[in-house]
Coordinates of C-alpha atoms and ligand atoms in Angstrom, one line a residue:
M1 CA 0.0 0.0 0.0
K2 CA 1.3 3.4 -1.0
L3 CA 1.9 6.1 1.6
V4 CA -0.4 9.0 1.6
D5 CA 2.4 11.5 1.4
K6 CA 0.7 14.5 2.8
P7 CA -2.2 14.7 5.2
A8 CA -4.5 15.9 2.5
K9 CA -7.2 18.4 3.1
A10 CA -10.1 19.4 0.9
H11 CA -10.3 23.1 0.2
K12 CA -13.9 23.4 1.1
K13 CA -14.3 27.0 0.1
D14 CA -13.5 26.1 -3.5
A15 CA -16.3 27.1 -5.9
S16 CA -16.6 23.6 -7.2
A17 CA -17.1 22.2 -3.7
P18 CA -20.3 20.1 -3.5
Q19 CA -23.4 21.9 -2.4
S20 CA -25.9 20.4 -0.1
G21 CA -28.6 18.6 -2.0
D22 CA -26.3 18.0 -5.1
K23 CA -27.8 15.0 -6.7
D24 CA -25.0 14.2 -9.2
A25 CA -23.1 11.9 -6.9
S26 CA -20.4 10.9 -9.3
K27 CA -19.6 14.4 -10.3
V28 CA -19.4 15.5 -6.7
A29 CA -17.3 12.4 -5.9
Q30 CA -14.8 13.4 -8.6
G31 CA -14.8 17.0 -7.3
R32 CA -13.9 15.8 -3.9
A33 CA -11.2 13.4 -5.1
E34 CA -9.5 16.3 -6.8
L35 CA -9.8 18.6 -3.9
I36 CA -8.0 16.3 -1.4
K37 CA -4.6 16.9 -3.0
K38 CA -4.5 20.5 -1.6
P39 CA -1.9 21.0 1.1
A40 CA -2.6 20.8 4.8
P41 CA -3.3 23.9 6.7
R42 CA -1.2 24.9 9.7
A43 CA -1.6 22.4 12.5
N44 CA -1.1 22.8 16.3
I45 CA 2.0 20.6 15.9
E46 CA 4.0 21.1 12.8
N47 CA 7.3 19.2 13.2
Y48 CA 6.9 15.8 14.8
E49 CA 10.6 14.9 14.8
Q50 CA 11.6 18.2 16.4
E51 CA 8.9 18.0 19.1
Y52 CA 9.7 14.3 19.7
A53 CA 13.4 15.1 20.3
T54 CA 12.8 18.1 22.6
F55 CA 9.4 17.9 24.3
N56 CA 9.1 16.9 27.9
W57 CA 6.0 16.8 30.1
D58 CA 7.1 19.6 32.4
D59 CA 6.7 21.9 29.4
A60 CA 3.1 21.0 29.1
K61 CA 2.4 22.0 32.7
K62 CA 2.9 25.6 31.7
E63 CA -0.4 25.4 29.9
I64 CA -2.3 24.2 32.9
S65 CA -3.6 26.4 35.8
Y66 CA -2.4 25.5 39.2
F67 CA -3.3 26.8 42.7
A68 CA -0.7 27.8 45.2
G69 CA 1.7 25.0 46.3
G70 CA 1.2 23.0 43.1
K71 CA -2.4 22.0 43.9
M72 CA -4.8 21.7 41.0
N73 CA -8.2 20.6 39.9
A74 CA -9.0 19.1 36.4
A75 CA -12.5 20.7 36.5
Y76 CA -11.0 24.1 37.1
N77 CA -8.9 23.7 34.0
A78 CA -11.9 22.4 32.0
V79 CA -14.4 25.0 33.1
D80 CA -13.6 27.7 35.7
R81 CA -10.6 29.2 34.1
H82 CA -12.6 30.1 31.0
I83 CA -14.7 32.3 33.1
H84 CA -11.6 34.6 33.4
D85 CA -10.0 34.1 30.0
G86 CA -12.6 35.6 27.8
R87 CA -14.5 32.5 27.0
R88 CA -17.3 33.0 29.5
N89 CA -20.0 33.5 26.9
K90 CA -18.6 31.0 24.5
V91 CA -20.7 27.9 23.9
A92 CA -19.1 25.0 25.8
L93 CA -21.8 22.4 25.0
Y94 CA -24.1 21.9 22.1
S95 CA -26.4 19.3 23.6
V96 CA -28.5 17.7 20.9
G97 CA -31.4 15.7 22.3
A98 CA -32.7 12.5 20.9
N99 CA -35.5 14.7 19.5
N100 CA -32.8 16.7 17.7
K101 CA -33.5 19.8 19.8
I102 CA -30.3 21.8 20.4
E103 CA -29.6 23.2 23.8
K104 CA -26.6 25.6 24.1
L105 CA -24.7 26.0 27.3
T106 CA -21.9 28.5 27.7
F107 CA -18.9 28.0 29.9
Q108 CA -20.7 30.4 32.3
D109 CA -23.7 28.1 32.3
I110 CA -21.6 25.0 32.9
Y111 CA -19.7 26.9 35.6
E112 CA -22.9 27.9 37.5
Q113 CA -24.7 24.7 37.1
S114 CA -21.8 22.5 38.1
N115 CA -21.3 24.8 41.1
K116 CA -24.9 24.4 42.2
I117 CA -24.9 20.6 42.0
G118 CA -21.4 20.6 43.6
N119 CA -22.8 22.6 46.5
A120 CA -25.7 20.2 46.8
L121 CA -23.3 17.2 46.8
K122 CA -21.4 18.8 49.6
K123 CA -24.6 19.2 51.6
L124 CA -25.3 15.5 51.2
G125 CA -22.0 14.9 52.8
V126 CA -19.8 14.1 49.8
E127 CA -16.2 14.4 50.8
R128 CA -12.9 14.1 49.0
G129 CA -12.3 10.6 47.6
D130 CA -16.0 9.6 47.8
R131 CA -17.3 7.7 44.7
V132 CA -20.2 9.4 43.0
F133 CA -21.5 7.7 39.9
V134 CA -23.2 9.2 36.9
F135 CA -25.7 6.9 35.1
L136 CA -27.3 9.2 32.6
P137 CA -27.9 9.4 28.8
R138 CA -26.0 12.2 27.1
V139 CA -27.9 15.1 28.6
P140 CA -26.4 18.4 30.0
E141 CA -26.7 17.1 33.6
L142 CA -24.2 14.3 32.7
Y143 CA -21.6 17.0 32.0
T144 CA -22.4 19.4 34.8
S145 CA -22.5 16.5 37.3
T146 CA -19.2 15.0 36.2
I147 CA -17.5 18.4 36.5
A148 CA -19.2 19.0 39.9
I149 CA -17.9 15.7 41.3
A150 CA -14.4 16.7 40.3
K151 CA -14.8 20.2 41.7
V152 CA -15.7 18.9 45.2
G153 CA -12.8 16.5 45.1
A154 CA -14.9 13.3 44.9
I155 CA -14.2 10.5 42.4
A156 CA -16.5 10.5 39.3
G157 CA -17.7 7.1 38.2
P158 CA -19.0 7.2 34.6
L159 CA -21.6 4.5 33.8
F160 CA -22.7 3.7 30.2
S161 CA -26.5 4.2 30.1
A162 CA -27.0 0.9 28.3
F163 CA -25.7 -1.1 31.3
G164 CA -28.1 -3.5 32.9
P165 CA -28.5 -4.4 36.6
D166 CA -25.6 -6.9 36.6
A167 CA -23.1 -4.5 35.1
L168 CA -24.3 -1.7 37.5
R169 CA -24.1 -4.0 40.6
D170 CA -20.5 -5.1 39.9
R171 CA -19.3 -1.5 39.6
L172 CA -21.3 0.0 42.5
I173 CA -20.4 -2.8 44.9
D174 CA -16.7 -2.9 44.1
S175 CA -16.3 0.9 44.4
E176 CA -18.6 1.3 47.4
A177 CA -20.3 4.1 45.7
K178 CA -22.0 6.7 47.9
I179 CA -24.2 8.5 45.4
I180 CA -25.6 7.8 42.0
I181 CA -27.1 10.4 39.7
T182 CA -29.6 8.9 37.2
N183 CA -32.9 9.5 35.5
P184 CA -36.4 8.0 35.8
Q185 CA -35.9 5.9 32.6
L186 CA -32.7 4.2 33.9
K187 CA -33.6 4.1 37.6
P188 CA -35.5 0.8 37.5
K189 CA -32.2 -1.0 36.6
L190 CA -30.8 0.4 39.8
D191 CA -33.9 -0.3 41.9
A192 CA -33.5 -4.0 40.9
I193 CA -30.2 -4.2 42.8
R194 CA -30.6 -1.5 45.4
N195 CA -30.9 -3.9 48.3
Q196 CA -27.4 -5.3 47.4
L197 CA -25.8 -1.9 47.7
P198 CA -25.3 -1.2 51.5
D199 CA -22.9 1.7 50.8
L200 CA -25.1 3.6 48.4
E201 CA -26.5 6.5 50.5
Y202 CA -28.4 8.7 48.0
V203 CA -30.0 8.5 44.6
I204 CA -30.3 11.7 42.6
V205 CA -32.8 11.7 39.8
V206 CA -32.6 14.1 36.9
G207 CA -36.1 15.1 35.7
G208 CA -37.6 12.9 38.4
D209 CA -41.1 13.2 39.9
K210 CA -40.6 13.8 43.7
A211 CA -43.8 11.8 44.4
Q212 CA -42.3 8.7 42.7
L213 CA -39.2 8.8 44.8
G214 CA -38.4 6.8 48.0
E215 CA -36.3 7.5 51.0
R216 CA -32.9 9.0 50.4
E217 CA -33.9 9.8 46.9
F218 CA -33.9 13.4 45.6
T219 CA -34.7 15.1 42.3
Y220 CA -31.7 16.9 40.8
E221 CA -33.9 19.9 40.4
E222 CA -34.9 20.2 44.1
L223 CA -31.3 19.8 45.1
V224 CA -29.9 22.6 42.9
A225 CA -32.8 25.0 43.6
G226 CA -31.6 27.7 45.8
E227 CA -28.0 26.5 45.8
S228 CA -25.3 29.1 45.3
E229 CA -23.7 29.6 41.8
K230 CA -20.4 30.0 43.5
L231 CA -18.1 27.1 44.6
Q232 CA -14.4 27.1 45.3
C233 CA -12.9 24.1 43.5
A234 CA -11.2 21.7 45.9
Q235 CA -7.5 22.2 45.7
M236 CA -6.2 18.7 44.9
D237 CA -2.9 17.1 44.9
P238 CA -2.1 16.3 41.3
E239 CA -2.0 12.6 42.3
D240 CA -5.5 12.7 43.9
P241 CA -8.1 10.5 42.1
L242 CA -10.3 12.2 39.5
Y243 CA -12.3 9.4 38.0
L244 CA -12.8 5.7 38.2
L245 CA -13.7 3.7 35.1
Y246 CA -14.3 0.0 35.0
T247 CA -12.9 -2.0 32.2
S248 CA -12.8 -5.6 31.4
G249 CA -9.9 -7.9 31.6
T250 CA -9.6 -11.5 30.7
T251 CA -10.6 -12.9 34.1
G252 CA -13.0 -11.9 36.8
K253 CA -15.3 -9.0 37.1
P254 CA -14.5 -5.6 35.6
K255 CA -11.6 -3.7 37.3
G256 CA -11.7 -0.1 38.4
V257 CA -9.0 1.9 36.7
V258 CA -8.2 5.0 38.8
H259 CA -7.2 8.2 37.1
V260 CA -6.0 11.4 38.8
H261 CA -6.3 15.2 38.4
N262 CA -2.8 15.3 36.9
D263 CA -4.2 13.5 33.8
I264 CA -5.5 16.9 32.6
V265 CA -1.9 17.6 31.5
G266 CA -2.1 14.7 29.0
H267 CA -5.7 15.5 28.1
H268 CA -4.7 19.0 27.2
M269 CA -1.7 18.2 25.1
T270 CA -3.3 15.4 23.1
S271 CA -6.5 17.5 22.5
K272 CA -4.2 20.2 21.2
W273 CA -1.9 18.0 19.1
V274 CA -3.9 15.0 18.1
L275 CA -7.4 16.5 17.9
D276 CA -5.8 19.7 16.7
L277 CA -8.4 21.7 18.6
R278 CA -8.4 25.5 18.2
D279 CA -10.6 28.2 19.6
D280 CA -13.0 28.4 16.8
D281 CA -13.6 24.6 16.6
I282 CA -16.9 22.9 17.0
Y283 CA -15.9 19.4 18.1
W284 CA -17.9 16.2 18.2
C285 CA -16.8 13.1 20.0
T286 CA -19.3 10.4 19.2
A287 CA -18.3 8.2 22.2
D288 CA -20.5 8.1 25.3
P289 CA -18.8 9.4 28.5
G290 CA -19.5 6.0 30.0
W291 CA -16.4 5.0 28.1
V292 CA -13.0 6.5 28.5
T293 CA -13.0 8.2 25.1
G294 CA -16.2 10.1 26.1
T295 CA -14.9 11.1 29.5
V296 CA -11.5 12.2 28.3
Y297 CA -12.1 13.5 24.8
G298 CA -15.8 14.3 25.2
I299 CA -15.4 16.4 28.4
F300 CA -12.0 17.2 30.0
G301 CA -9.6 17.4 27.0
P302 CA -11.6 19.6 24.6
W303 CA -12.8 21.8 27.4
S304 CA -9.3 22.2 28.7
L305 CA -8.6 23.8 25.3
G306 CA -11.8 25.9 25.6
A307 CA -13.3 24.2 22.5
S308 CA -17.1 23.9 21.9
V309 CA -18.2 20.3 22.4
V310 CA -21.1 18.6 20.7
S311 CA -23.0 15.9 22.5
Y312 CA -25.7 13.9 20.6
E313 CA -28.2 11.9 22.6
G314 CA -29.6 10.1 19.6
R315 CA -28.6 6.8 18.1
F316 CA -26.4 6.1 15.1
D317 CA -27.9 6.8 11.8
A318 CA -25.9 8.0 8.8
A319 CA -28.3 10.8 7.7
S320 CA -28.8 12.0 11.3
W321 CA -25.1 12.1 11.9
Y322 CA -24.3 14.0 8.7
S323 CA -27.2 16.4 9.3
L324 CA -25.8 17.1 12.8
I325 CA -22.4 17.9 11.3
D326 CA -24.0 20.3 8.9
R327 CA -26.4 21.9 11.4
L328 CA -23.7 22.6 14.0
K329 CA -20.9 23.1 11.4
V330 CA -18.8 20.5 13.2
T331 CA -15.1 21.0 12.3
V332 CA -13.3 18.3 14.2
W333 CA -14.8 14.8 14.6
Y334 CA -13.6 11.9 16.8
T335 CA -15.3 8.6 16.1
A336 CA -14.8 4.9 15.8
P337 CA -14.0 2.5 13.0
T338 CA -17.2 0.5 13.5
A339 CA -19.2 3.7 13.0
L340 CA -17.1 4.6 9.9
R341 CA -17.7 1.1 8.5
M342 CA -21.4 1.5 9.1
L343 CA -21.3 4.9 7.4
M344 CA -19.4 3.3 4.5
K345 CA -22.1 0.6 4.3
G346 CA -24.7 3.4 4.2
G347 CA -23.2 4.4 0.9
D348 CA -21.9 7.5 -0.9
D349 CA -25.2 9.1 -1.8
V350 CA -26.2 9.9 1.7
V351 CA -22.7 11.6 2.2
Y352 CA -23.2 13.7 -1.0
A353 CA -26.7 14.6 0.1
H354 CA -25.0 16.7 2.8
S355 CA -22.5 19.4 2.6
L356 CA -20.0 18.4 5.4
E357 CA -18.2 21.5 4.3
S358 CA -17.3 22.5 7.9
L359 CA -15.3 19.3 8.6
R360 CA -11.5 19.9 8.7
H361 CA -10.1 17.1 10.8
I362 CA -11.2 13.5 11.4
T363 CA -9.9 11.1 14.0
S364 CA -10.8 7.6 15.2
V365 CA -10.1 5.2 18.0
G366 CA -11.0 1.9 19.6
E367 CA -10.2 -0.8 17.0
P368 CA -8.2 -1.3 13.9
L369 CA -9.1 1.2 11.2
N370 CA -9.2 -0.7 8.0
P371 CA -7.3 0.8 5.0
E372 CA -10.4 0.5 2.8
V373 CA -12.4 2.6 5.3
L374 CA -9.6 5.2 5.4
R375 CA -9.5 5.3 1.6
W376 CA -13.3 5.6 1.4
G377 CA -13.3 8.4 3.9
H378 CA -10.6 10.2 2.0
K379 CA -12.7 10.0 -1.1
V380 CA -16.1 11.0 0.3
Y381 CA -15.1 13.4 3.0
G382 CA -12.1 14.8 1.3
L383 CA -10.1 14.2 4.4
P384 CA -7.9 11.4 5.8
I385 CA -8.9 9.7 9.0
H386 CA -6.3 9.9 11.7
D387 CA -6.3 6.7 13.8
T388 CA -5.3 6.9 17.5
W389 CA -4.3 4.1 19.9
W390 CA -4.8 4.2 23.6
Q391 CA -6.7 2.4 26.4
T392 CA -8.8 3.0 29.5
E393 CA -5.6 2.4 31.4
T394 CA -3.4 4.8 29.4
G395 CA -6.0 7.6 30.0
M396 CA -4.9 9.5 26.9
Q397 CA -3.9 8.9 23.3
L398 CA -0.3 7.5 23.1
I399 CA 0.2 6.2 19.5
V400 CA -1.2 8.6 17.0
N401 CA -1.5 9.8 13.5
L402 CA -0.8 13.5 14.0
P403 CA -2.0 16.0 11.4
C404 CA 1.6 16.9 10.6
N405 CA 2.6 13.3 9.8
P406 CA 2.0 11.2 6.7
I407 CA -0.5 8.4 7.2
K408 CA 0.2 4.7 6.4
P409 CA -3.3 3.3 6.0
G410 CA -3.8 0.5 8.5
S411 CA -1.2 1.8 10.9
M412 CA -2.0 3.3 14.4
G413 CA 0.7 5.9 13.8
K414 CA 3.7 6.8 15.9
P415 CA 4.2 7.5 19.6
L416 CA 3.2 11.0 20.7
P417 CA 6.1 13.3 21.7
G418 CA 6.8 12.5 25.3
I419 CA 5.9 8.8 24.9
Y420 CA 8.3 6.0 24.4
A421 CA 6.6 2.9 23.0
A422 CA 8.2 -0.4 22.0
I423 CA 7.6 -4.0 20.9
V424 CA 9.2 -6.5 23.3
D425 CA 9.3 -10.2 23.9
E426 CA 8.1 -12.0 27.0
D427 CA 11.2 -11.0 28.9
G428 CA 10.8 -7.3 28.1
E429 CA 13.6 -7.3 25.5
E430 CA 13.0 -4.9 22.7
L431 CA 12.5 -6.6 19.3
P432 CA 13.8 -5.2 16.0
P433 CA 11.4 -3.6 13.5
G434 CA 9.2 -6.1 11.7
R435 CA 9.0 -8.5 14.6
E436 CA 5.7 -9.1 16.2
G437 CA 5.6 -8.8 20.0
K438 CA 4.0 -7.2 23.1
L439 CA 3.2 -3.5 22.8
V440 CA 4.7 -1.7 25.9
V441 CA 5.2 1.9 26.9
R442 CA 7.7 3.5 29.2
P443 CA 5.8 4.4 32.4
G444 CA 5.4 8.0 33.6
W445 CA 3.1 9.7 31.1
P446 CA 0.7 12.1 32.8
A447 CA -2.6 10.1 32.4
M448 CA -1.2 6.7 33.2
L449 CA -3.5 4.6 35.5
R450 CA -2.4 5.1 39.1
E451 CA -4.2 2.2 40.7
V452 CA -6.6 -0.6 40.1
W453 CA -9.3 0.0 42.7
R454 CA -8.5 -2.1 45.7
N455 CA -6.6 -4.6 43.6
E456 CA -2.9 -4.1 44.0
E457 CA -2.1 -7.4 42.4
K458 CA -3.9 -6.6 39.2
Y459 CA -2.2 -3.2 39.0
K460 CA 1.2 -4.9 39.4
E461 CA 0.5 -7.2 36.4
Y462 CA 0.6 -4.1 34.1
F463 CA 4.2 -3.5 35.3
K464 CA 5.4 -7.0 35.6
I465 CA 8.8 -6.1 34.1
P466 CA 10.3 -3.0 35.5
G467 CA 10.5 -0.1 33.1
W468 CA 7.5 -1.2 31.0
Y469 CA 3.7 -0.8 31.0
F470 CA 2.2 -3.9 29.4
S471 CA -0.8 -2.9 27.3
G472 CA -2.1 -6.4 26.6
D473 CA -1.9 -5.8 22.9
N474 CA 0.3 -7.4 20.3
A475 CA 1.7 -5.2 17.6
V476 CA 4.7 -4.7 15.3
K477 CA 6.8 -1.6 14.5
D478 CA 8.1 -1.0 11.0
E479 CA 11.4 0.4 9.9
E480 CA 10.1 4.0 9.9
G481 CA 8.7 3.8 13.4
F482 CA 5.0 3.3 12.6
F483 CA 3.1 0.9 14.9
W484 CA 0.7 -1.8 13.5
F485 CA -1.9 -3.5 15.6
I486 CA -2.0 -7.3 15.6
G487 CA -4.5 -8.2 18.2
R488 CA -5.1 -8.6 21.9
A489 CA -2.7 -10.9 23.7
D490 CA -5.5 -12.0 26.0
D491 CA -9.2 -13.1 25.7
V492 CA -10.6 -9.6 25.9
I493 CA -13.2 -9.1 23.2
N494 CA -13.5 -5.8 21.2
T495 CA -16.9 -5.6 19.7
A496 CA -17.8 -2.4 17.8
G497 CA -15.0 -0.7 19.8
H498 CA -16.4 -1.8 23.1
R499 CA -14.2 -3.8 25.4
V500 CA -16.0 -6.8 26.8
G501 CA -14.6 -9.4 29.2
P502 CA -15.7 -12.9 28.4
F503 CA -16.1 -13.7 32.1
E504 CA -18.8 -11.0 32.5
V505 CA -20.8 -12.5 29.7
E506 CA -20.3 -16.0 30.9
S507 CA -21.5 -15.0 34.4
A508 CA -24.6 -13.3 33.0
L509 CA -25.3 -16.4 30.8
I510 CA -25.2 -18.9 33.7
E511 CA -27.6 -16.8 35.6
H512 CA -30.2 -17.9 33.1
P513 CA -31.9 -21.0 34.6
A514 CA -31.5 -23.1 31.4
V515 CA -27.7 -22.6 31.2
V516 CA -25.2 -24.6 33.3
E517 CA -21.9 -23.7 31.6
A518 CA -20.8 -21.0 29.2
G519 CA -17.6 -20.1 27.4
V520 CA -17.4 -16.9 25.4
I521 CA -15.1 -15.8 22.6
G522 CA -14.8 -13.0 20.1
K523 CA -15.5 -14.0 16.5
P524 CA -14.2 -11.9 13.7
D525 CA -16.9 -9.8 12.0
A526 CA -16.5 -7.5 9.0
E527 CA -18.6 -4.7 10.5
R528 CA -18.1 -4.9 14.3
G529 CA -14.5 -6.1 14.3
E530 CA -15.6 -9.0 16.5
I531 CA -19.0 -10.3 17.7
I532 CA -19.5 -12.2 20.9
K533 CA -20.1 -15.9 20.5
A534 CA -21.1 -18.1 23.4
F535 CA -20.8 -21.8 23.7
I536 CA -23.2 -23.1 26.3
V537 CA -24.2 -26.3 28.0
L538 CA -27.9 -26.6 28.8
G539 CA -29.3 -28.1 32.0
N540 CA -30.5 -31.7 32.2
G541 CA -33.7 -32.2 30.3
V542 CA -33.7 -28.7 28.8
V543 CA -34.7 -28.8 25.2
Q544 CA -32.8 -26.6 22.7
T545 CA -35.1 -24.5 20.7
D546 CA -34.6 -21.3 18.7
E547 CA -36.9 -19.5 21.1
L548 CA -34.8 -20.5 24.0
L549 CA -31.6 -19.3 22.5
E550 CA -33.3 -16.0 21.6
E551 CA -34.5 -15.7 25.2
I552 CA -31.0 -16.4 26.5
K553 CA -29.7 -13.6 24.3
E554 CA -32.3 -11.2 25.5
F555 CA -31.7 -12.1 29.1
T556 CA -28.0 -11.4 28.8
K557 CA -28.7 -8.1 27.0
R558 CA -31.1 -7.0 29.7
Q559 CA -28.9 -8.1 32.7
L560 CA -25.5 -6.9 31.3
A561 CA -25.6 -4.5 28.4
A562 CA -27.0 -4.1 24.9
H563 CA -23.5 -4.3 23.4
A564 CA -22.3 -7.2 25.5
Y565 CA -24.7 -10.0 24.6
P566 CA -23.8 -13.0 22.5
R567 CA -25.1 -12.5 18.9
E568 CA -24.3 -16.2 18.3
I569 CA -24.9 -19.1 20.7
E570 CA -23.9 -22.7 20.1
V571 CA -25.1 -25.5 22.3
K572 CA -22.5 -28.1 23.3
E573 CA -22.7 -31.3 25.3
T574 CA -19.6 -30.3 27.3
L575 CA -17.0 -27.5 27.2
P576 CA -13.3 -28.1 27.1
K577 CA -11.7 -27.4 30.5
T578 CA -8.3 -27.4 32.2
R579 CA -7.6 -29.8 35.0
S580 CA -8.4 -27.0 37.4
G581 CA -11.8 -26.6 35.8
K582 CA -11.2 -23.4 33.8
I583 CA -13.0 -23.3 30.5
M584 CA -10.5 -23.2 27.6
R585 CA -11.5 -20.3 25.5
R586 CA -8.5 -20.7 23.4
L587 CA -9.8 -24.0 22.2
L588 CA -13.3 -22.7 21.6
K589 CA -11.7 -20.0 19.5
A590 CA -9.7 -22.6 17.6
W591 CA -12.8 -24.6 16.9
E592 CA -14.7 -21.6 15.7
L593 CA -11.9 -20.4 13.4
K594 CA -11.0 -24.0 12.4
L595 CA -7.4 -23.4 13.5
P596 CA -5.0 -26.1 14.8
T597 CA -5.9 -26.7 18.4
G598 CA -2.3 -26.7 19.7
D599 CA -1.4 -28.0 23.1
T600 CA -4.4 -29.6 24.8
S601 CA -2.4 -31.5 27.4
A602 CA -4.0 -29.5 30.1
L603 CA -7.5 -30.7 29.1
E604 CA -9.4 -32.6 31.7
D605 CA -9.4 -36.4 31.1
D606 CA -12.9 -37.7 30.6
Ligands
LIG1 C1 -8.2 -1.6 23.5 C2 -8.5 -0.6 24.6 C3 -9.3 4.3 24.7 C4 -9.9 4.1 23.4 C5 -11.1 3.3 23.4 C6 -10.9 1.8 23.7 C7 -8.1 -1.6 21.2 C8 -7.8 0.9 20.9 C9 -7.1 1.0 18.8 C10 -6.6 1.2 17.5 C11 -6.5 -1.1 17.1 C12 -7.2 -0.4 19.2 C13 -6.8 -2.2 21.8 C14 -6.7 -1.7 23.2 N1 -7.7 -0.4 20.5 N2 -7.4 1.7 19.9 N3 -6.4 2.5 17.1 N4 -6.3 0.2 16.7 N5 -7.0 -1.4 18.4 O1 -10.4 1.7 25.1 O2 -12.0 0.0 26.0 O3 -9.8 0.5 27.1 O4 -9.9 -0.7 24.9 O5 -8.9 -1.2 22.3 O6 -7.0 -3.6 21.8 O7 -6.0 -2.5 24.1 P1 -10.5 0.4 25.8

């Protein structure tokens, strides 16, 4: 595959640029294909090699606001400082409801509203280090609450609104959450497990009806009414926790990844360099803040730069997405390969039925970005898609396609200035270019995970060889220093960019009365990257029917999450297990992919 020599950019002001409603798709397509050869505009980072050689993270601290004595608060940097730097009346959030109604909140609005709910949280007894969870769809209160939690020095726990009772319970129990902020639509999922949560003191319901609420439950509106619009941000040590986000590993329940206020240094620099955000940008991150991308690059990062953020509550649909870009004149877009594949499937006509003239920079994350999607995007949007690699644990983008660098389609790019990444063998020895191995990073970047919530052992596994952070991914580096993703080194499933642990799905499956054993794997899928496939053993006398399998899928979806249910279920008489009784997912995968089964000497004898 040929290199795209220059990060091409369509000159959208060109008279021949396609107009909205242009019906002659092929003519327009040709027009856009010509336009992409125009040179790149000035980017926030212009010379990668030079920055890579000279940059260090202490330089970045100069762009962050600190209190006396080196104290800080990430929320102060994201919101409060814009009250004094001329951005007070600038739109911070374009919140687009599921009904497509747009609500605009300025930095002043976010400041005041987060202060009010922050004061209310304090009155409820929230103290530094307490866990306060946010279980909301993408509505303004999700943003004001998350900022408020950080302001009072508590730890924000983002929860994806599609989570079911099992997913909620695992996270709320493990973290000993004190408060959860939700809405009337999502609350029943919480009510279903409420008696299992002894540490949960209060429930706050956005848009709730007071008459419907029980003891220790409040409406958000009654709490903020009469609260002061002023609140001093808690002055935190940079190493104090900011947010706690659960993510899946290969074994056991989801683990709580702890991030700290100092992360904002990394959020800021990556939003500047990788997202290339500037003051006049209207930026849309399609990820939900229930995932790390939505928390870091949907809230803290872009706001640290003072950019206007778009939040869309509605579901994916090509025409709605493009209309949103046109309506709000979105300039910078951060999305996921699965979404782009779905847009590609949606066809070119729907693209050309929209202007998309405002777009100037596209970035993606979460799974491998296929070269054909990149090429298609280049053709129809007139812009290359800049892939980025990072993880919940890394807390910020680490391997990236910067606007100033050429793109090799299919590659994740190069390490950000300030980051040293390498490919090593099992012993931590660096491998030469072209050799596949473990993707590792030199510890010490600002947003690196600081702790796995009450699980020291798990935390240590990431740093099992001194001097390296082990990502759990396999990759290869080429002669020119570009990194290429190979796959996960463990059983973690990546479906449509969502990280799913097989153990969680297996646990939900065996809660169903008909299922006695379950083994879950990721199965390659053209659109979603992987889909979840379950192998199950049914209970004695249970008859396998299509209806039953459908019911088991629905059950898992309801209990766990809409993205985490098995799209395929295969019934087996028995499942292969190790002598210690662990289901051998590796073997299930080999069966599924018709691969050699390798060493099965650990299989149980029967
Ligand atoms: C895993 C992390 C933080 C971003 C959202 C996902 C996979 C991430 C890429 C990429 C290929 C990627 C890796 C990684 N991944 N970015 N550009 N190309 N794979 O965060 O849920 O913590 O998942 O997503 O396997 O380990 P996450």
